[in-house]
PDB file of C-alpha atoms and ligand atoms in Angstrom:
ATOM      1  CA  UNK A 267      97.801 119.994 104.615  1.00 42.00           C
ATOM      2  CA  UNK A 268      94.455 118.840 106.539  1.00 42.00           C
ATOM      3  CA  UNK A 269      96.301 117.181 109.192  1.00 41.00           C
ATOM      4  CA  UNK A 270      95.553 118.757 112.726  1.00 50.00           C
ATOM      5  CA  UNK A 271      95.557 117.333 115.976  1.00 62.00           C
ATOM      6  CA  UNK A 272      92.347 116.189 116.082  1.00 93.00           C
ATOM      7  CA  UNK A 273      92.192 114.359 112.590  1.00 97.00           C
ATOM      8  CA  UNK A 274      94.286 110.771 113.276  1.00 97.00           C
ATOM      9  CA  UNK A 275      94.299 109.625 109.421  1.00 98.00           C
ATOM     10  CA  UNK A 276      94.171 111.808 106.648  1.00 98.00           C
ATOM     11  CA  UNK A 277      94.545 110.368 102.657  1.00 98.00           C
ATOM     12  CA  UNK A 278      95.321 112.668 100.543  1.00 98.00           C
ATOM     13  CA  UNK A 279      94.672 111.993  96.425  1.00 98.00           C
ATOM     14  CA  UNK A 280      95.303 108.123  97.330  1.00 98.00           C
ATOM     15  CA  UNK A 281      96.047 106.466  94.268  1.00 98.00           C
ATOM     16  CA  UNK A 282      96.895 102.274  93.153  1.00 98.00           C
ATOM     17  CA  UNK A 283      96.952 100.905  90.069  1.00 98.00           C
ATOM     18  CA  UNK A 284      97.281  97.540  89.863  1.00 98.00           C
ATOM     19  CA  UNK A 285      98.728  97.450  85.591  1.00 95.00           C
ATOM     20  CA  UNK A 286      95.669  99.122  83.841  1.00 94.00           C
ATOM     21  CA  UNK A 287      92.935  99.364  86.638  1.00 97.00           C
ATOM     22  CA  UNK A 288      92.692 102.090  89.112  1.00 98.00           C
ATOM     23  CA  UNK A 289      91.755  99.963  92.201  1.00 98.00           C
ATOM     24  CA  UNK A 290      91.843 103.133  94.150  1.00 98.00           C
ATOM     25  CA  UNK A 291      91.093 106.298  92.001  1.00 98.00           C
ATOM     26  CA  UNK A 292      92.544 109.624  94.181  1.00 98.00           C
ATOM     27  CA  UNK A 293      90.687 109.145  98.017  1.00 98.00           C
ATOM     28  CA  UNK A 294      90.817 112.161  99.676  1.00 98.00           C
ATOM     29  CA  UNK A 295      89.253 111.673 103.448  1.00 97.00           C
ATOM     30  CA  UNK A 296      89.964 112.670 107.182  1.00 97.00           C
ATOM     31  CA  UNK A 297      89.594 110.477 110.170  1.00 97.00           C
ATOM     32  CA  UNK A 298      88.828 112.298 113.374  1.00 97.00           C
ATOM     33  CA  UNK A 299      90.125 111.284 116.719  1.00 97.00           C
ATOM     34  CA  UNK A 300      88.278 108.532 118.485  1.00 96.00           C
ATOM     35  CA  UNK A 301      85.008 108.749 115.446  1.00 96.00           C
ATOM     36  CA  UNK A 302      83.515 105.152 113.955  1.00 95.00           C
ATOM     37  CA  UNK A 303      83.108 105.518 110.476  1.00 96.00           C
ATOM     38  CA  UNK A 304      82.906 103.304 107.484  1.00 96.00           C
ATOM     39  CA  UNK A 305      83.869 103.095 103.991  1.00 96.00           C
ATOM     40  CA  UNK A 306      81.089 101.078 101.352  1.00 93.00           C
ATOM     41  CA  UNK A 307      80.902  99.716  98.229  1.00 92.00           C
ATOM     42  CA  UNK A 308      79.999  97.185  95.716  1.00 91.00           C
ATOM     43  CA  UNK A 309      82.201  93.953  95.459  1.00 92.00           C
ATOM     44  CA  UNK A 310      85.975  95.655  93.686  1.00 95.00           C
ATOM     45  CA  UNK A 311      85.182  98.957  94.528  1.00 96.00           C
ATOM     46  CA  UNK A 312      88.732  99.182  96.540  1.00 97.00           C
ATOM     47  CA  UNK A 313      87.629  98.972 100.159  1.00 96.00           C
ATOM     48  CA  UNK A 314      90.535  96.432 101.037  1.00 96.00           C
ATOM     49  CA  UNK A 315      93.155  98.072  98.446  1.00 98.00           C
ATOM     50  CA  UNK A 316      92.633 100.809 100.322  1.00 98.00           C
ATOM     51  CA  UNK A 317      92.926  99.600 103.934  1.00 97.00           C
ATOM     52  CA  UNK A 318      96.173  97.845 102.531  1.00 97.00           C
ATOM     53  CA  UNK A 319      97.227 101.406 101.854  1.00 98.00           C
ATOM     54  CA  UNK A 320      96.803 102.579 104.953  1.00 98.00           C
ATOM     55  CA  UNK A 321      98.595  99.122 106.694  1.00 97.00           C
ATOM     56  CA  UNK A 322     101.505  99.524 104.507  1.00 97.00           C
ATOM     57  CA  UNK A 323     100.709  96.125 102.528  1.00 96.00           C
ATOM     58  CA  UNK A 324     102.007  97.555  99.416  1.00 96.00           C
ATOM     59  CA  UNK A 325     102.680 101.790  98.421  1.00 97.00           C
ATOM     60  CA  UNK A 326     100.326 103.858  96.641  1.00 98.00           C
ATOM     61  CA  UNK A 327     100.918 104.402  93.347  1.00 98.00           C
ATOM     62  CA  UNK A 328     100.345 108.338  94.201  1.00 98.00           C
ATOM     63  CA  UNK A 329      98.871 110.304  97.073  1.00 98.00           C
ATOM     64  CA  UNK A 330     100.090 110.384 100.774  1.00 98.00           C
ATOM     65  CA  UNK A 331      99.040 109.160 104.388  1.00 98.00           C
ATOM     66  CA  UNK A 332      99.361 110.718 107.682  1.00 98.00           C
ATOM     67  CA  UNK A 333      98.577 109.585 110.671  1.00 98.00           C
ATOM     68  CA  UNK A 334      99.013 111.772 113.908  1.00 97.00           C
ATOM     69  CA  UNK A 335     100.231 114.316 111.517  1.00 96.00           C
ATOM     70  CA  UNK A 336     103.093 112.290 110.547  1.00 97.00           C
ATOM     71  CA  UNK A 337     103.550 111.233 106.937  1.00 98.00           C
ATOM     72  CA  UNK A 338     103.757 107.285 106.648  1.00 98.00           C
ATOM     73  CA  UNK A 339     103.253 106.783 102.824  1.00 98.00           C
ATOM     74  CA  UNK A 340     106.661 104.851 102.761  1.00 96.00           C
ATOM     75  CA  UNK A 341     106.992 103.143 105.984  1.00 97.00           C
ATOM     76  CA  UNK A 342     107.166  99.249 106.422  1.00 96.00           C
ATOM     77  CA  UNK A 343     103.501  97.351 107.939  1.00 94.00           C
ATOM     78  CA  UNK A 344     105.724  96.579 111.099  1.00 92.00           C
ATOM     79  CA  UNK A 345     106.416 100.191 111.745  1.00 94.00           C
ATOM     80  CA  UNK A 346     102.371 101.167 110.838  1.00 96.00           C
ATOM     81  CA  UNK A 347     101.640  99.001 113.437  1.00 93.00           C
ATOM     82  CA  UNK A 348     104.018 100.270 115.906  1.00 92.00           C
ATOM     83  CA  UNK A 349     102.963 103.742 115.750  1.00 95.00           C
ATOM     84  CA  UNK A 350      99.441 102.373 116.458  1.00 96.00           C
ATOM     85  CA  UNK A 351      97.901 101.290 113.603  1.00 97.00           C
ATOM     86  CA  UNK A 352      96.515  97.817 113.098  1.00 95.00           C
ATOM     87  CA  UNK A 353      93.639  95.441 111.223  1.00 92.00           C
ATOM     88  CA  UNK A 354      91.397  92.954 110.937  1.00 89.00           C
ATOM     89  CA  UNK A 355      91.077  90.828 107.877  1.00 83.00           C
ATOM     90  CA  UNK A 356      87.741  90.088 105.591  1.00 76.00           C
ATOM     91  CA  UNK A 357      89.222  86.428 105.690  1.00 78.00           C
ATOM     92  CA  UNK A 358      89.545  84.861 109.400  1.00 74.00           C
ATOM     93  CA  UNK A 359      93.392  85.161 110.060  1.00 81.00           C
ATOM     94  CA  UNK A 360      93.767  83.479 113.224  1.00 90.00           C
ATOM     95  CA  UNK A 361      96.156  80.505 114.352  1.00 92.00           C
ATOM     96  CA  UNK A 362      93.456  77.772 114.288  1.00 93.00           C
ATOM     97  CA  UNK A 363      95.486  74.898 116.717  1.00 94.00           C
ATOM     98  CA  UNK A 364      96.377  77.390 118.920  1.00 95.00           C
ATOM     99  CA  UNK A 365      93.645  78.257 122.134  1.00 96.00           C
ATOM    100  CA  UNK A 366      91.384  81.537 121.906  1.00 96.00           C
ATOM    101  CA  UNK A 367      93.548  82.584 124.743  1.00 96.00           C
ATOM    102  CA  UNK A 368      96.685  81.864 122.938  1.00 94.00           C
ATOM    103  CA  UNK A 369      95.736  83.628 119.905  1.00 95.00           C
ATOM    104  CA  UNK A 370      95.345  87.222 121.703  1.00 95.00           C
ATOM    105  CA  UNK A 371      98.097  86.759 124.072  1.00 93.00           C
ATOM    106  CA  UNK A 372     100.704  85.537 120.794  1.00 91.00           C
ATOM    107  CA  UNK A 373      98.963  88.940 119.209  1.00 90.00           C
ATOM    108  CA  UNK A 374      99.916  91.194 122.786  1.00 89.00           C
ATOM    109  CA  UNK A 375     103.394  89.378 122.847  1.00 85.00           C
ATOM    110  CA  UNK A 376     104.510  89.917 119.437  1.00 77.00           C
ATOM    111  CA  UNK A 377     103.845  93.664 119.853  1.00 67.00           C
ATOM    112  CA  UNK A 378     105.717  93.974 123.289  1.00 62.00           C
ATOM    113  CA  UNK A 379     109.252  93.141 122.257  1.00 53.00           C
ATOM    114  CA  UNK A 380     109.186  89.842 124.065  1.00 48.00           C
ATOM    115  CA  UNK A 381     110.896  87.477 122.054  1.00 46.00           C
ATOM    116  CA  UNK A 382     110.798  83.282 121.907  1.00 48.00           C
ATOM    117  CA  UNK A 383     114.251  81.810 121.956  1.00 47.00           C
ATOM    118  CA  UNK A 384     115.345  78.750 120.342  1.00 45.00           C
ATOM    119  CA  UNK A 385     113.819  76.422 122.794  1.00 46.00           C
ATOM    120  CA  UNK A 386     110.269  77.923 122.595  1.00 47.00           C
ATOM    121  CA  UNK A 387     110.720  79.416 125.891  1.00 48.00           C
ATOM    122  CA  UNK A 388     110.223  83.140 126.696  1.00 48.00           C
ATOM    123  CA  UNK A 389     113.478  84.653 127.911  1.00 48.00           C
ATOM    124  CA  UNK A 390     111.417  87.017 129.762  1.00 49.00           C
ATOM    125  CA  UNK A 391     110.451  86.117 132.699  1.00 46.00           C
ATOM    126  CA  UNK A 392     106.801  86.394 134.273  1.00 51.00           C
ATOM    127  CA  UNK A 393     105.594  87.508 130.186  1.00 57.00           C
ATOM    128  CA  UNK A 394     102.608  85.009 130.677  1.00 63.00           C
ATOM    129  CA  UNK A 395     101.214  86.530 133.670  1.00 71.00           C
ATOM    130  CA  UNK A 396     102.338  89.926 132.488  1.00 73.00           C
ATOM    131  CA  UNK A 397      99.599  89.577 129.157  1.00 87.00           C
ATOM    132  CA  UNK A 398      97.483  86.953 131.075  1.00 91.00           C
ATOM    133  CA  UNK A 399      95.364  90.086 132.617  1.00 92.00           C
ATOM    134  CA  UNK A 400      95.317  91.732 129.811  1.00 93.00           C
ATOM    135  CA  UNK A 401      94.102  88.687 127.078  1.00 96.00           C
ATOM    136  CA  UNK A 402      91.251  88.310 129.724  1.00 96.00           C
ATOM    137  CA  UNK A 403      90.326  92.254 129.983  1.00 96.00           C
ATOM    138  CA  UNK A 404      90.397  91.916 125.981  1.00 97.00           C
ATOM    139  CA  UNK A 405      88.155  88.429 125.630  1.00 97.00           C
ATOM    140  CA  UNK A 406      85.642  90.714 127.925  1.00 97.00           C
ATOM    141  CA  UNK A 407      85.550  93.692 126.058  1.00 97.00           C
ATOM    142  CA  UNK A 408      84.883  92.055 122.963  1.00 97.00           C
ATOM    143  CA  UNK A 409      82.299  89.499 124.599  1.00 96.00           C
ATOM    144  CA  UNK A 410      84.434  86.460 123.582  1.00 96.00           C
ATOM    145  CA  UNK A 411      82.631  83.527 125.464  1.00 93.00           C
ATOM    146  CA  UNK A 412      84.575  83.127 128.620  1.00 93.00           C
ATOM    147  CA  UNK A 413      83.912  78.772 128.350  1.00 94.00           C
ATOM    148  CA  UNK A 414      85.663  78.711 125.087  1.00 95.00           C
ATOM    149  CA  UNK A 415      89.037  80.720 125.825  1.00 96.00           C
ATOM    150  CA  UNK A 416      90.670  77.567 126.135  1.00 96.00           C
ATOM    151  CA  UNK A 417      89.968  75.592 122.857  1.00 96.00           C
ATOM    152  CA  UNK A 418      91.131  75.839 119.786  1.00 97.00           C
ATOM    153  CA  UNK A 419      90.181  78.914 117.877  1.00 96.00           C
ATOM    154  CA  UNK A 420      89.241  76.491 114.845  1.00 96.00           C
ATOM    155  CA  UNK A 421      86.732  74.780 116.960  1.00 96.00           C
ATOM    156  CA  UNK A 422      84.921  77.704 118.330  1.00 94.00           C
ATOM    157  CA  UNK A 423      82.087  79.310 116.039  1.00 92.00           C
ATOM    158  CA  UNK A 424      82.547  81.610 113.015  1.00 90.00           C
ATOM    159  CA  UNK A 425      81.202  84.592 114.703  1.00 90.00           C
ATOM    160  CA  UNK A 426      83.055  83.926 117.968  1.00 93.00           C
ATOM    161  CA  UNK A 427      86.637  83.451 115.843  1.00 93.00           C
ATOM    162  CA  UNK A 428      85.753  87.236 113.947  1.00 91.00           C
ATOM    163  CA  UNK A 429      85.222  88.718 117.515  1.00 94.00           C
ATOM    164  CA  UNK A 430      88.949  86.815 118.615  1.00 95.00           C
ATOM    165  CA  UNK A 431      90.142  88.953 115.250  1.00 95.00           C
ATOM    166  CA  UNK A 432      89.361  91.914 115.982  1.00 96.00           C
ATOM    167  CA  UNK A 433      90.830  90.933 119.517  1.00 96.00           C
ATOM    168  CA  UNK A 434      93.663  90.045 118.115  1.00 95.00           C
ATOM    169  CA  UNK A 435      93.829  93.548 116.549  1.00 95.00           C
ATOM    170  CA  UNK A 436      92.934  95.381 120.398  1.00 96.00           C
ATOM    171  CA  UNK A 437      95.920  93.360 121.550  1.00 94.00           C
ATOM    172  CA  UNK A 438      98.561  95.477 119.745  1.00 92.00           C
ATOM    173  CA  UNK A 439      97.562  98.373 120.976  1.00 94.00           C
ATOM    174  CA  UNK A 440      96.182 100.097 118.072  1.00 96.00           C
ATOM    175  CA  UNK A 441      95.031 104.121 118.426  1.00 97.00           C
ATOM    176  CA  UNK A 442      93.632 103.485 114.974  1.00 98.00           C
ATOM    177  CA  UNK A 443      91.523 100.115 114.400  1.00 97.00           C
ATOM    178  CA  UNK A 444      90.943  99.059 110.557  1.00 97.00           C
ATOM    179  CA  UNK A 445      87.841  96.403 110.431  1.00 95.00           C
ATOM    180  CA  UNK A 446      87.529  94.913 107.317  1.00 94.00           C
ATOM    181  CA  UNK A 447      83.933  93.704 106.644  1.00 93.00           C
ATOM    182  CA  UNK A 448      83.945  92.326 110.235  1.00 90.00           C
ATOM    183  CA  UNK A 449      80.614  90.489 109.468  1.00 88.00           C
ATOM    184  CA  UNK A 450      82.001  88.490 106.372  1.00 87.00           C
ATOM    185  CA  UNK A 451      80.937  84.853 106.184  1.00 84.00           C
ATOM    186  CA  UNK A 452      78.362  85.256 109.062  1.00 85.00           C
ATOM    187  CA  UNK A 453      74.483  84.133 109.155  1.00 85.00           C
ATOM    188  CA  UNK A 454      72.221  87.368 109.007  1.00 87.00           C
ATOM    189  CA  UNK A 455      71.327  86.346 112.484  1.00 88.00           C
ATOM    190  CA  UNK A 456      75.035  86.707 113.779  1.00 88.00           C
ATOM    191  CA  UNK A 457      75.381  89.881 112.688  1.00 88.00           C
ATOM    192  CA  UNK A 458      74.132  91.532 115.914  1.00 89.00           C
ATOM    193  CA  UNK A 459      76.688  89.704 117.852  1.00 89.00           C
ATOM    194  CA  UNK A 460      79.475  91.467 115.854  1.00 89.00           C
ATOM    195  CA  UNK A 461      77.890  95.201 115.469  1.00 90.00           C
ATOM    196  CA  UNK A 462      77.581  95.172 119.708  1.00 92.00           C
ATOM    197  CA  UNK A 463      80.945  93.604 120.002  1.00 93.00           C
ATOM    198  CA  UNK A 464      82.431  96.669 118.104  1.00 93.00           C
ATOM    199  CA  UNK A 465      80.193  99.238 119.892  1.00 93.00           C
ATOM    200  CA  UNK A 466      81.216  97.910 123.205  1.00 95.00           C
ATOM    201  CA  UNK A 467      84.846  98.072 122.062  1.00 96.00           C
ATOM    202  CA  UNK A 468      84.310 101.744 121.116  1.00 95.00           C
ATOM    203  CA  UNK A 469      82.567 102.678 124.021  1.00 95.00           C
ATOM    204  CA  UNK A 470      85.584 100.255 126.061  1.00 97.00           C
ATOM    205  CA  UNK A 471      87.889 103.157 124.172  1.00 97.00           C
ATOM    206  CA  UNK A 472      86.498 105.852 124.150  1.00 95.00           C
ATOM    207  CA  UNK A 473      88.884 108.526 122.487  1.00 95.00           C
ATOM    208  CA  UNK A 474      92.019 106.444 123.043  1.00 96.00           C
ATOM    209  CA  UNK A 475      90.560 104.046 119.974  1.00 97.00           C
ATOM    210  CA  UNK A 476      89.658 105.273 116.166  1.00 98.00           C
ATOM    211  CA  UNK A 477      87.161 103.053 114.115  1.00 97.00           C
ATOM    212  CA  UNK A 478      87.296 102.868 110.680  1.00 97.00           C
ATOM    213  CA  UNK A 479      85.048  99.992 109.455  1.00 96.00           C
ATOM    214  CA  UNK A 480      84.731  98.276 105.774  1.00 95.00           C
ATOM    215  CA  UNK A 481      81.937  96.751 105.033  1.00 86.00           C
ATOM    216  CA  UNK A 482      79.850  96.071 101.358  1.00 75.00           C
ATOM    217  CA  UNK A 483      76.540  95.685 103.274  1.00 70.00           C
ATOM    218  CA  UNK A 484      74.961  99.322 103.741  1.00 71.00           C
ATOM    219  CA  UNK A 485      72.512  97.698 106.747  1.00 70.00           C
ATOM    220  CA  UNK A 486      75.391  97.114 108.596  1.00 78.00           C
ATOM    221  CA  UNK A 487      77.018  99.733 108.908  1.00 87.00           C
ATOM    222  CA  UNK A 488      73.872 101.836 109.378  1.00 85.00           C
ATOM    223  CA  UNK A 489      73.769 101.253 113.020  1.00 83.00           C
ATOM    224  CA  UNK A 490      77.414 101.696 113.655  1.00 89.00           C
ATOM    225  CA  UNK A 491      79.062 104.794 112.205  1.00 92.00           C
ATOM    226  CA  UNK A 492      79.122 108.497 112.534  1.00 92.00           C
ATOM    227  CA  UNK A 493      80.188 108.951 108.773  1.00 95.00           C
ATOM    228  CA  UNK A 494      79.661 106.986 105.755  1.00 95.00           C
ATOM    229  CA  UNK A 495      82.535 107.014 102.913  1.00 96.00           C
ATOM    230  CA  UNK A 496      81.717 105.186  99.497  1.00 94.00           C
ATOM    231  CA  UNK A 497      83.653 103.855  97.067  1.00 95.00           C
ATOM    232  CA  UNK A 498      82.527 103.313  93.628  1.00 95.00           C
ATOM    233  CA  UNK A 499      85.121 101.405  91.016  1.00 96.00           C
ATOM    234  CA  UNK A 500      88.014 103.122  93.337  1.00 98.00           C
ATOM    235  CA  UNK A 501      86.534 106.592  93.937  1.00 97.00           C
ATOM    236  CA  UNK A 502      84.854 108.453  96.888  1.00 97.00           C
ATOM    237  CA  UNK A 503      81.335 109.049  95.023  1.00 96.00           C
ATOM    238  CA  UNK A 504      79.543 109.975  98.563  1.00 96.00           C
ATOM    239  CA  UNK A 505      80.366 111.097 102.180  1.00 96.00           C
ATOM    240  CA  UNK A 506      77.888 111.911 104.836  1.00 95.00           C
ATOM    241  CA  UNK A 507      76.062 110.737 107.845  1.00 95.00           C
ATOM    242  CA  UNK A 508      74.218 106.908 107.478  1.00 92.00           C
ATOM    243  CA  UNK A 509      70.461 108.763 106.589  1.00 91.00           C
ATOM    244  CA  UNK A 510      72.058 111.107 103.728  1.00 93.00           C
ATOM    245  CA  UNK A 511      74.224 108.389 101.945  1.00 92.00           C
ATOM    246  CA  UNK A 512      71.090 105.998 102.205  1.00 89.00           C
ATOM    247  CA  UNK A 513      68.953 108.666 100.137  1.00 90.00           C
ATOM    248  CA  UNK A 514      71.732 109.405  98.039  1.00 92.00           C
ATOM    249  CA  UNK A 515      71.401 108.843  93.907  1.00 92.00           C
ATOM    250  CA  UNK A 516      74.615 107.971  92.993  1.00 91.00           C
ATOM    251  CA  UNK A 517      75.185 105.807  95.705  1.00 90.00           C
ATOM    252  CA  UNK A 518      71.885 103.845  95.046  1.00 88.00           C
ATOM    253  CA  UNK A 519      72.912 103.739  91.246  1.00 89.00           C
ATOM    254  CA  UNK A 520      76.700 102.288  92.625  1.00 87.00           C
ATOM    255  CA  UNK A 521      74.589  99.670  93.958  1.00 81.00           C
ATOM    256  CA  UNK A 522      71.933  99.083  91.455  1.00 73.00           C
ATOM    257  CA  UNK A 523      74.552  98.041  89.105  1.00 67.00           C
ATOM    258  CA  UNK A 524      75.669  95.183  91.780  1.00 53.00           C
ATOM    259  CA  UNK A 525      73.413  92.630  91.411  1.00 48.00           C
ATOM    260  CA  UNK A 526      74.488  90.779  94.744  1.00 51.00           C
ATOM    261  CA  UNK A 527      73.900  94.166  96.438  1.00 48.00           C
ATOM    262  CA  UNK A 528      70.624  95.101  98.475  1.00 46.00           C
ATOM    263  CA  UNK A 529      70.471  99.195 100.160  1.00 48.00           C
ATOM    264  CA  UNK A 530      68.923  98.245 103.671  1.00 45.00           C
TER     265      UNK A 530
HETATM  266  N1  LIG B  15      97.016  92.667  94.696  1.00 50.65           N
HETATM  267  C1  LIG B  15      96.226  92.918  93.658  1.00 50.65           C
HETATM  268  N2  LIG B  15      96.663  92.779  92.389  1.00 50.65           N
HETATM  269  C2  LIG B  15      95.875  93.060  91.328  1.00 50.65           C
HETATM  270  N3  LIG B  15      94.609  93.504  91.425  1.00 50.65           N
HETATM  271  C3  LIG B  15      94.108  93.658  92.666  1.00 50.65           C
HETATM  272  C4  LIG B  15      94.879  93.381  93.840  1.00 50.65           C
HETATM  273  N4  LIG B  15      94.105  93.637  94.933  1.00 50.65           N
HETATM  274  C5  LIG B  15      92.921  94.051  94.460  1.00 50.65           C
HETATM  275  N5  LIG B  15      92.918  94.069  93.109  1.00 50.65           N
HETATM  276  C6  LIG B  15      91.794  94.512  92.242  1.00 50.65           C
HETATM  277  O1  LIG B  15      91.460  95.826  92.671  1.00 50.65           O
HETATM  278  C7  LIG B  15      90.055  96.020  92.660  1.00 50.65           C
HETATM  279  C8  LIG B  15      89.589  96.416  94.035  1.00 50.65           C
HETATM  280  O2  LIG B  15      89.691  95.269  94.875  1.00 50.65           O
HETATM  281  P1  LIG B  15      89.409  95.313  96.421  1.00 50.65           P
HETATM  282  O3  LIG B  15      89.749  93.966  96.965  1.00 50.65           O
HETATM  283  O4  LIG B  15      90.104  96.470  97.021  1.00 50.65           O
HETATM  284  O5  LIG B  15      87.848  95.554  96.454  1.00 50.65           O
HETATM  285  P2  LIG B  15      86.823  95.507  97.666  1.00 50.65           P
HETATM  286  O6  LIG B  15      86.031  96.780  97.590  1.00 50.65           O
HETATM  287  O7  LIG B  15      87.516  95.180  98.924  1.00 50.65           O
HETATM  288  O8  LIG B  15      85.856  94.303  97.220  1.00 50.65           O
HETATM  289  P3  LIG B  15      85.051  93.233  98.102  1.00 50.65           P
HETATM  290  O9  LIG B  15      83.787  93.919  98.554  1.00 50.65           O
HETATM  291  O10 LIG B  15      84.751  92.131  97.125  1.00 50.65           O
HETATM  292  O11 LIG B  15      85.919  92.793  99.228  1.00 50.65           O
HETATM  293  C9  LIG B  15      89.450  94.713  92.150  1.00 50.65           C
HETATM  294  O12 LIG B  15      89.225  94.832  90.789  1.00 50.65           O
HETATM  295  C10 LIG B  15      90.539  93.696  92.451  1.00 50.65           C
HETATM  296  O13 LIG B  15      90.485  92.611  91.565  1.00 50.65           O
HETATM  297 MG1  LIG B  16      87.397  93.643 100.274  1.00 50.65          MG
END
């Protein structure tokens, strides 16, 4: 088995069929401690089947996980995210009537153990001030605009609500951060705003965090990781640092045959 101390996710032969088609096709890949890296690919390629593998969204058909050495192929989301795993979505899943601040501190609280009793009051005492420190330190790191904590996350901008997300995410805790295509819906112009948001989060970390980044747009991702993994029609055609998978032939084929696809 690959796992070692140092390596915090390891796939092995990762495998899920959805009836006939092999969304992901037997992914094979390590995750070093406290690396960025990113998985590619054209539109259906399995990016998102496979973070939902890793997440515990549904079980692999075949293959195994480990994280931290430990083998969670079969345990529930809620226990993924417990051990330190946890995600942000290529759809904005945040609780649009409810404040910026609200949204990370509800994320911080619901990994804690607090609980809300029947008439919506915490039972434990001094819990807002306890994750009030912490939602701000949060907001900071990921350069959530300071003016806006206190609005509702529908009203603030597009780029601002995927920065609360992956917030949202930092509030749990995670040792092992899943972003998937973090930049999804933005104008090109935005796009800068998101790629420093998750450096500074990283360099926020340090070791303590792991990045593992999904994204379809090869620009992107150029500037941000350490290690490129793509996906081609569910399997790992390429792996390699940013300059070797942007020269590579098979990976400029993958794309070729996406017409809404452009190498940077
Ligand atoms: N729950 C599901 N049930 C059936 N088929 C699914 C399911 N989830 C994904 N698929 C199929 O699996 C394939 C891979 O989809 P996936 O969403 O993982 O791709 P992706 O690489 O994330 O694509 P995109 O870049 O468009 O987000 C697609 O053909 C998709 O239609
Ligand atoms: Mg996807």
């Amino acid at each position: 088995m690959s796992s070692t101390n140092d390596i915090v996710l390891s796939t092995i032969e990762l495998t899920k069929n959805f009836g006939g088609l092999q969304a992901v096709n037997g992914v094979s890949l390590d995750i070093e401690r406290g690396s960025i890296k990113a998985i590619i690919g054209p539109n259906g390629s399995g990016k998102t089947t496979f973070f939902n593998l890793i997440t515990g969204v549904f079980p692999p058909s075949s293959g195994r996980i480990y994280f931290e050495g430990q083998d969670i192929t079969r345990l529930s989301m809620h226990d993924r995210t417990r051990r330190g795993i946890s995600r942000s979505y290529q759809i904005t899943n945040i609780f649009p009537y409810q404040t910026t601040f609200e949204n990370i501190r509800l994320a911080a609280q619901g990994c804690s153990g607090a609980r809300v009793n029947f008439l919506g009051m915490l039972k434990k005492a001094g819990t807002y001030t306890e994750f009030h420190e912490k939602v701000l330190e949060i907001a900071a790191i990921v350069g959530l605009d300071p003016t806006r904590l206190y609005i509702p996350a529908a009203l603030i901008p597009h780029a601002e609500q995927r920065k609360l997300e992956i917030a949202m995410a930092l509030a749990t805790e995670p040792r092992l951060l899943l972003l998937d295509e973090p930049a999804a819906g933005m104008a090109v112009e935005e796009i800068p705003e998101v790629i420093d948001a998750i450096l500074r989060v990283k360099r926020s970390y340090g070791d303590r965090l792991t990045l593992l980044v999904v994204e379809h747009k090869m620009d992107i991702v150029m500037s941000l990781s350490e290690e490129i993994f793509v996906l081609s029609e569910g399997k790992m055609i390429a792996k390699g640092p940013p300059k070797e998978i942007q020269e590579n032939e098979q990976v400029l084929t993958a794309y070729l045959g996406d017409t809404d696809e452009k190498l940077a």
